[in-house]
Structures are given as C-alpha cells and as structure tokens.
JSON list of C-alpha atoms in Angstrom, two decimals:
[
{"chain": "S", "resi": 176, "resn": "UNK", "atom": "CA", "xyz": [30.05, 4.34, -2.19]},
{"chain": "S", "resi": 177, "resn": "UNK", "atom": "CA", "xyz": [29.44, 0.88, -0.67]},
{"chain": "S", "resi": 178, "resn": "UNK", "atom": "CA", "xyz": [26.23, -0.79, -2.57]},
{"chain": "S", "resi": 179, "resn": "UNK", "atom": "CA", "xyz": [24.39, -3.09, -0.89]},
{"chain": "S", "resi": 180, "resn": "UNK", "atom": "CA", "xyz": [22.06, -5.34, -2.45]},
{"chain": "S", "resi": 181, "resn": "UNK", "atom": "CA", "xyz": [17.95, -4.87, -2.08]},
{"chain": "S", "resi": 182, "resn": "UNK", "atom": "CA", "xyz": [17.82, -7.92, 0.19]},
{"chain": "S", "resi": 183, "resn": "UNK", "atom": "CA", "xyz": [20.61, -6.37, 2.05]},
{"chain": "S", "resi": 184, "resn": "UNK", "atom": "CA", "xyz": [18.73, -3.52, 2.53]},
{"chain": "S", "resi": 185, "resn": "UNK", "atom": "CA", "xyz": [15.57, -4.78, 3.38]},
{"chain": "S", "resi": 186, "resn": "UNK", "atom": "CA", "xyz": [17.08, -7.04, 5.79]},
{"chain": "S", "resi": 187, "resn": "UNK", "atom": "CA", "xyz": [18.96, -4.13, 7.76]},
{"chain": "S", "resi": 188, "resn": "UNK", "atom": "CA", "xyz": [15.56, -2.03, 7.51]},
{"chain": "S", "resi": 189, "resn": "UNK", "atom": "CA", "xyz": [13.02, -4.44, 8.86]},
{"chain": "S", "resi": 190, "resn": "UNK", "atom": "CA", "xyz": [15.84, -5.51, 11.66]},
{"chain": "S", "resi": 191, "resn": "UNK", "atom": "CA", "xyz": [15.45, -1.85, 12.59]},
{"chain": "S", "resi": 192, "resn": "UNK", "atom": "CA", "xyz": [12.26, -1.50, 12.36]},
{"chain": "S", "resi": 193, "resn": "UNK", "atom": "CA", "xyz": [11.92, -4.65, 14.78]},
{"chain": "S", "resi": 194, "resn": "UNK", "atom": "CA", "xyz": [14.39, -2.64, 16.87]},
{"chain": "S", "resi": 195, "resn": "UNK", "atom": "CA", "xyz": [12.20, -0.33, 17.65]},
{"chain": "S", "resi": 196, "resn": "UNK", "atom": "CA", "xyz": [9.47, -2.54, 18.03]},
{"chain": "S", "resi": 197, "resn": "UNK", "atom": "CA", "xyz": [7.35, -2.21, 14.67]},
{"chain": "S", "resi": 198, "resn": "UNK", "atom": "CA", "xyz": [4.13, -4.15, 14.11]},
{"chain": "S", "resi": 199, "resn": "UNK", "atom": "CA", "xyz": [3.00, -6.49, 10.98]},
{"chain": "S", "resi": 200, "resn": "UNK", "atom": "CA", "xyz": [6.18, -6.00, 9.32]},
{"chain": "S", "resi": 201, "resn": "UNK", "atom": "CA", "xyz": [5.29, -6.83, 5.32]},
{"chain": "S", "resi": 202, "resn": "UNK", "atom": "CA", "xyz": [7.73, -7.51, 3.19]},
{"chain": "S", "resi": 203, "resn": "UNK", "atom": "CA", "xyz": [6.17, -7.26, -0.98]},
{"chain": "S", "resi": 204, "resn": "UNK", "atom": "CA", "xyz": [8.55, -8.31, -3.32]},
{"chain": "S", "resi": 205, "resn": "UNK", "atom": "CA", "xyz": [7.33, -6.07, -6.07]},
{"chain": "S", "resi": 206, "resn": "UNK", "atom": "CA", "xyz": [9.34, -7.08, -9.07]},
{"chain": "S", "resi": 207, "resn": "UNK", "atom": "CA", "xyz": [7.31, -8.33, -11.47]},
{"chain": "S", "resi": 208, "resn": "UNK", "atom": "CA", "xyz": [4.70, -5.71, -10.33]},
{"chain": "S", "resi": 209, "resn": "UNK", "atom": "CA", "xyz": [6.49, -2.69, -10.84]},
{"chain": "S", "resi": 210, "resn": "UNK", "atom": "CA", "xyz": [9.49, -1.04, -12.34]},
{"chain": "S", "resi": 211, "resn": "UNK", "atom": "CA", "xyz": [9.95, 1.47, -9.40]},
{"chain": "S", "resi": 212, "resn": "UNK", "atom": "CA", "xyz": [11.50, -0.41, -6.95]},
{"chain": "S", "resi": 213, "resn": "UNK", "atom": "CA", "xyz": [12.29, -3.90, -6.38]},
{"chain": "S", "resi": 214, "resn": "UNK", "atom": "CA", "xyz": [10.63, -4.36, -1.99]},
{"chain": "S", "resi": 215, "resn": "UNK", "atom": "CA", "xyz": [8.61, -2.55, -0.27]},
{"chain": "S", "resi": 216, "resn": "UNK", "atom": "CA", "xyz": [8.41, -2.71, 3.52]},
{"chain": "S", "resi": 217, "resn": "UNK", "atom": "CA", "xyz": [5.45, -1.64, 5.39]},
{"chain": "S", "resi": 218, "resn": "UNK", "atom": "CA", "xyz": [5.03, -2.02, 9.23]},
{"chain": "S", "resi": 219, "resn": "UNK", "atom": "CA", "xyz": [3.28, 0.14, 11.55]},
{"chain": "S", "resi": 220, "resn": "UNK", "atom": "CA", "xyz": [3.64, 2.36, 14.96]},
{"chain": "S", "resi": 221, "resn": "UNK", "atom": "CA", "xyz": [1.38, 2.86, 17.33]},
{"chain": "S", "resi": 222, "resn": "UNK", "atom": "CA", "xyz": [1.80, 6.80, 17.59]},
{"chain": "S", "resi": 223, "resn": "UNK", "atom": "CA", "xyz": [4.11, 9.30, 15.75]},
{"chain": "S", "resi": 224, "resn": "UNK", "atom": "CA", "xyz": [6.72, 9.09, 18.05]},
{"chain": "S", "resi": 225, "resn": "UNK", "atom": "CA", "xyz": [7.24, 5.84, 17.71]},
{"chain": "S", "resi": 226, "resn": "UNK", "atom": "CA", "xyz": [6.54, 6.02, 13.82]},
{"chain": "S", "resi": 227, "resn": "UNK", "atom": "CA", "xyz": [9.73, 8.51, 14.10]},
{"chain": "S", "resi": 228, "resn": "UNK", "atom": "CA", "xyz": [11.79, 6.13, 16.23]},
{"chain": "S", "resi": 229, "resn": "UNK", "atom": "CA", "xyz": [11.49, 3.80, 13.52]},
{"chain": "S", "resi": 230, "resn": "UNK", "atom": "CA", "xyz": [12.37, 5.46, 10.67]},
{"chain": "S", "resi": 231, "resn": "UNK", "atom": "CA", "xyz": [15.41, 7.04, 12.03]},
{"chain": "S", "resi": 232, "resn": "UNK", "atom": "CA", "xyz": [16.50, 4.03, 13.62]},
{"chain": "S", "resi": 233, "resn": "UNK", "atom": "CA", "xyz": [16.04, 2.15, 9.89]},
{"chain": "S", "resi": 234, "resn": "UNK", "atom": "CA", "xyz": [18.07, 5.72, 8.38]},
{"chain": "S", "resi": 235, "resn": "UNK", "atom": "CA", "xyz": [20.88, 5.29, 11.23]},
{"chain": "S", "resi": 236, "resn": "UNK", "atom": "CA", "xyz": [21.31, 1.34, 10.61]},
{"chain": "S", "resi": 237, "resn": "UNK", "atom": "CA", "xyz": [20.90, 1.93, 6.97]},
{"chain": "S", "resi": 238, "resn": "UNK", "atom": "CA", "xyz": [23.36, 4.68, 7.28]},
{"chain": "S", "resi": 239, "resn": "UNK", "atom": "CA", "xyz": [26.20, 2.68, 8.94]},
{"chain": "S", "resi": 240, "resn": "UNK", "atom": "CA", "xyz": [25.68, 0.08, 5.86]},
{"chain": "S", "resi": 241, "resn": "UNK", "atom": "CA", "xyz": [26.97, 3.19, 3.62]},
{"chain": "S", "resi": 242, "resn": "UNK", "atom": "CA", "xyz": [23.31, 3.49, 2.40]},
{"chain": "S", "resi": 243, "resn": "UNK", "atom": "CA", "xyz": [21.35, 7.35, 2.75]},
{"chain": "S", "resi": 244, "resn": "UNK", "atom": "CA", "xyz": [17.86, 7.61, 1.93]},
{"chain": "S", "resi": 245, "resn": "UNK", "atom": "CA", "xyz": [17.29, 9.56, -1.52]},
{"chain": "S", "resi": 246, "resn": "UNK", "atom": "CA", "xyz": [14.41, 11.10, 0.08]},
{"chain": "S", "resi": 247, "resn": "UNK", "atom": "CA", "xyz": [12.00, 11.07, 2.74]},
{"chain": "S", "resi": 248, "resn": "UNK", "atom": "CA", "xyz": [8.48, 12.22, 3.20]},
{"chain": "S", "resi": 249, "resn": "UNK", "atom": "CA", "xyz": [5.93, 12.26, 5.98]},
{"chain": "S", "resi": 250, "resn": "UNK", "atom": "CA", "xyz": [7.90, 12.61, 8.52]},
{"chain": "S", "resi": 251, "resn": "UNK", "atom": "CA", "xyz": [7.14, 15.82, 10.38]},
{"chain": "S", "resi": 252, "resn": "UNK", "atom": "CA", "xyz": [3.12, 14.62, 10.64]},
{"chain": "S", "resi": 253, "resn": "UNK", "atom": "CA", "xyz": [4.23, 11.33, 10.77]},
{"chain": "S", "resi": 254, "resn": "UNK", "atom": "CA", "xyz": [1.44, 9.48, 10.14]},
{"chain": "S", "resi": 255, "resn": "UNK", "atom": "CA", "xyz": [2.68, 8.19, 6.91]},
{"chain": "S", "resi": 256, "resn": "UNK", "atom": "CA", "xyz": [6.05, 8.01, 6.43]},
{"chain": "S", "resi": 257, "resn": "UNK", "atom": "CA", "xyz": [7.99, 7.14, 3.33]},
{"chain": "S", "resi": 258, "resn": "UNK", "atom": "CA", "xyz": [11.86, 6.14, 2.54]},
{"chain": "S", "resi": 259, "resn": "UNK", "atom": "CA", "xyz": [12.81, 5.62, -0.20]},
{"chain": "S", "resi": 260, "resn": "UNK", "atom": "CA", "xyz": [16.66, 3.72, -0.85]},
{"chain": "S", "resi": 261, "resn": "UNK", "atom": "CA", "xyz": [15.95, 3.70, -4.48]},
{"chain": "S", "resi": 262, "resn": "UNK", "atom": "CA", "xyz": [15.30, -0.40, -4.77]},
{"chain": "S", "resi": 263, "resn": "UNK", "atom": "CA", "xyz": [13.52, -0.55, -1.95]},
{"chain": "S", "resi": 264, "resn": "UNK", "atom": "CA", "xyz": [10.96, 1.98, -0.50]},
{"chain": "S", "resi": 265, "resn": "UNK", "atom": "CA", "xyz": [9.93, 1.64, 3.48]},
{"chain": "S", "resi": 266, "resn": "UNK", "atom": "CA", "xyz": [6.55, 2.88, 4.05]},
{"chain": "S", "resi": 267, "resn": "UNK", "atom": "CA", "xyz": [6.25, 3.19, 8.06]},
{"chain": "S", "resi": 268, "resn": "UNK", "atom": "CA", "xyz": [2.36, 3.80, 9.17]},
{"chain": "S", "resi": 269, "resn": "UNK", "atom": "CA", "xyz": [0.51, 4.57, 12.24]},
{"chain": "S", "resi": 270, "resn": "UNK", "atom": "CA", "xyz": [-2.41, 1.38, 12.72]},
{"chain": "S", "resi": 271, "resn": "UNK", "atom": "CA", "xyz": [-5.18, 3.70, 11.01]},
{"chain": "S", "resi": 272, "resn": "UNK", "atom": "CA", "xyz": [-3.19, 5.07, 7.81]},
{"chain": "S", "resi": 273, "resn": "UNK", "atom": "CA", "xyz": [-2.30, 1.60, 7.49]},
{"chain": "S", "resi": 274, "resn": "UNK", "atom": "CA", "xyz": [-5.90, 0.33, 6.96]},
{"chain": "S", "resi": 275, "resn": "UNK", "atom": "CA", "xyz": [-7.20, 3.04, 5.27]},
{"chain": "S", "resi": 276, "resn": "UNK", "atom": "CA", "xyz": [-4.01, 3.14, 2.67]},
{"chain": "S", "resi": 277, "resn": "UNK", "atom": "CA", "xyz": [-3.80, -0.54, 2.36]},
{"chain": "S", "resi": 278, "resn": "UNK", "atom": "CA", "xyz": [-1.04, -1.17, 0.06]},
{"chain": "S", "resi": 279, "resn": "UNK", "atom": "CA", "xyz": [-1.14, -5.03, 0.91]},
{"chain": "S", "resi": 280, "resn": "UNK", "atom": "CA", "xyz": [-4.45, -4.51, -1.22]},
{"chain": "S", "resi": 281, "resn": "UNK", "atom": "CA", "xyz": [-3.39, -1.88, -3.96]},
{"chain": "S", "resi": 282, "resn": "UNK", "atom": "CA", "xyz": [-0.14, -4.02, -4.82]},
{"chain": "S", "resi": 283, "resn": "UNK", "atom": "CA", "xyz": [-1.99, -7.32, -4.08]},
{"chain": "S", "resi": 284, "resn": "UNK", "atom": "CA", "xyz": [-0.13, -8.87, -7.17]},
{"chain": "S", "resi": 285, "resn": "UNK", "atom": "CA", "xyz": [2.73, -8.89, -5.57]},
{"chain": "S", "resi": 286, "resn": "UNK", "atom": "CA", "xyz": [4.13, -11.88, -3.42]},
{"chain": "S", "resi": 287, "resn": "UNK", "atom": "CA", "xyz": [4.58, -11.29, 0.19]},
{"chain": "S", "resi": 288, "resn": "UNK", "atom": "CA", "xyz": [8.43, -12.77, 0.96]},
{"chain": "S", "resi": 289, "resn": "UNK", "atom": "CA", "xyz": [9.44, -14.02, 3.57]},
{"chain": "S", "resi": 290, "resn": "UNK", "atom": "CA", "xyz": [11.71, -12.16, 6.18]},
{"chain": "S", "resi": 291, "resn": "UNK", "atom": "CA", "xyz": [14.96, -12.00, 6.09]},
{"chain": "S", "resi": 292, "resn": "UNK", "atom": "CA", "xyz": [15.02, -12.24, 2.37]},
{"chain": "S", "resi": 293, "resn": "UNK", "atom": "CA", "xyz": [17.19, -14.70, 0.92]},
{"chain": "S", "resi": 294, "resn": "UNK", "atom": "CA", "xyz": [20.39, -12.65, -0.41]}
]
C-alpha cells in the first residue's frame, strides 16, 4: 500500500476538514511529547452533523491518498470523534467537548505547527 508521510497526512486531513468548513483547526506536533503518534489535529463542528461531514470527508480524501483509518471512535454520538491513521490521530469536536476536553492544555508541551506542515 501507498505510504504517505505524517505531514502528508495531516496536510490532506486538515484540507478536508477546511472543506467542510471546520473551526480552530490545531495542528500539535507531538513528537517529543509522546511515542503514540507523531500530529494530532483537533478542530471543531458546530453540531454532529457537521462533526460527521468532517470526518468522512477527512476518511474519503484520506482514502483516495491510499490511507484507511485503523480505527475510529465517536462517531455515532458524535460529539467527540477520533481517527486515528496510526502517526497521526484527528480528534474532531463539537465547540463544548472541545473546551471541556482541552487537549491544547493536556498536551501543552507540545508545539503548535504551523499549517500545512512542511513535508
């Protein structure tokens, strides 16, 4: 299978996240943090419809890169929902999970990067 890089990835996910209009798109480069994964994304939806919108439209475009999710969570309440493409994990939020998870805070060692990420 096709492997694309983590910057590649995040780049195609937070493209279709904008897509599909996401708000404060976050991009933590989590590498010196963690072992688990190298980015995670975090951007929010307004309501769990559009929550959904987003994370399919991030599996489709992330899909036609050769790249399928190892798993996903959340998504039938989707308040919370989680991807998770191995290097980089896409958490997708409505506004009030968001604040009350705030992983900006609970991973606030790690460097926000700038978007896209340099490849």
């Amino acid at each position: 299978a096709l492997s694309l890089s983590p910057q590649a990835i995040t780049n195609i996910a937070v493209q279709a996240a904008k897509d599909k209009k996401a708000s404060n798109i976050t991009v933590l480069d989590i590498r010196e943090v963690t072992v688990i994964a190298d980015y995670f994304i975090i951007c929010s939806g307004f309501s769990s419809t559009q929550v959904r919108a987003i994370v399919e439209n991030i599996q489709d475009k992330l899909k036609e890169a050769g790249m399928l999710a190892m798993r996903r969570e959340g998504f039938r309440e989707a308040s919370w929902v989680l991807l998770d493409y191995g290097d980089v994990i896409v958490h997708v939020f409505q506004d009030a999970e968001r604040q009350f998870y705030n992983l900006e805070r609970l991973w606030g060692d790690a460097p926000v990067v700038g978007v896209p990420v340099n490849i």
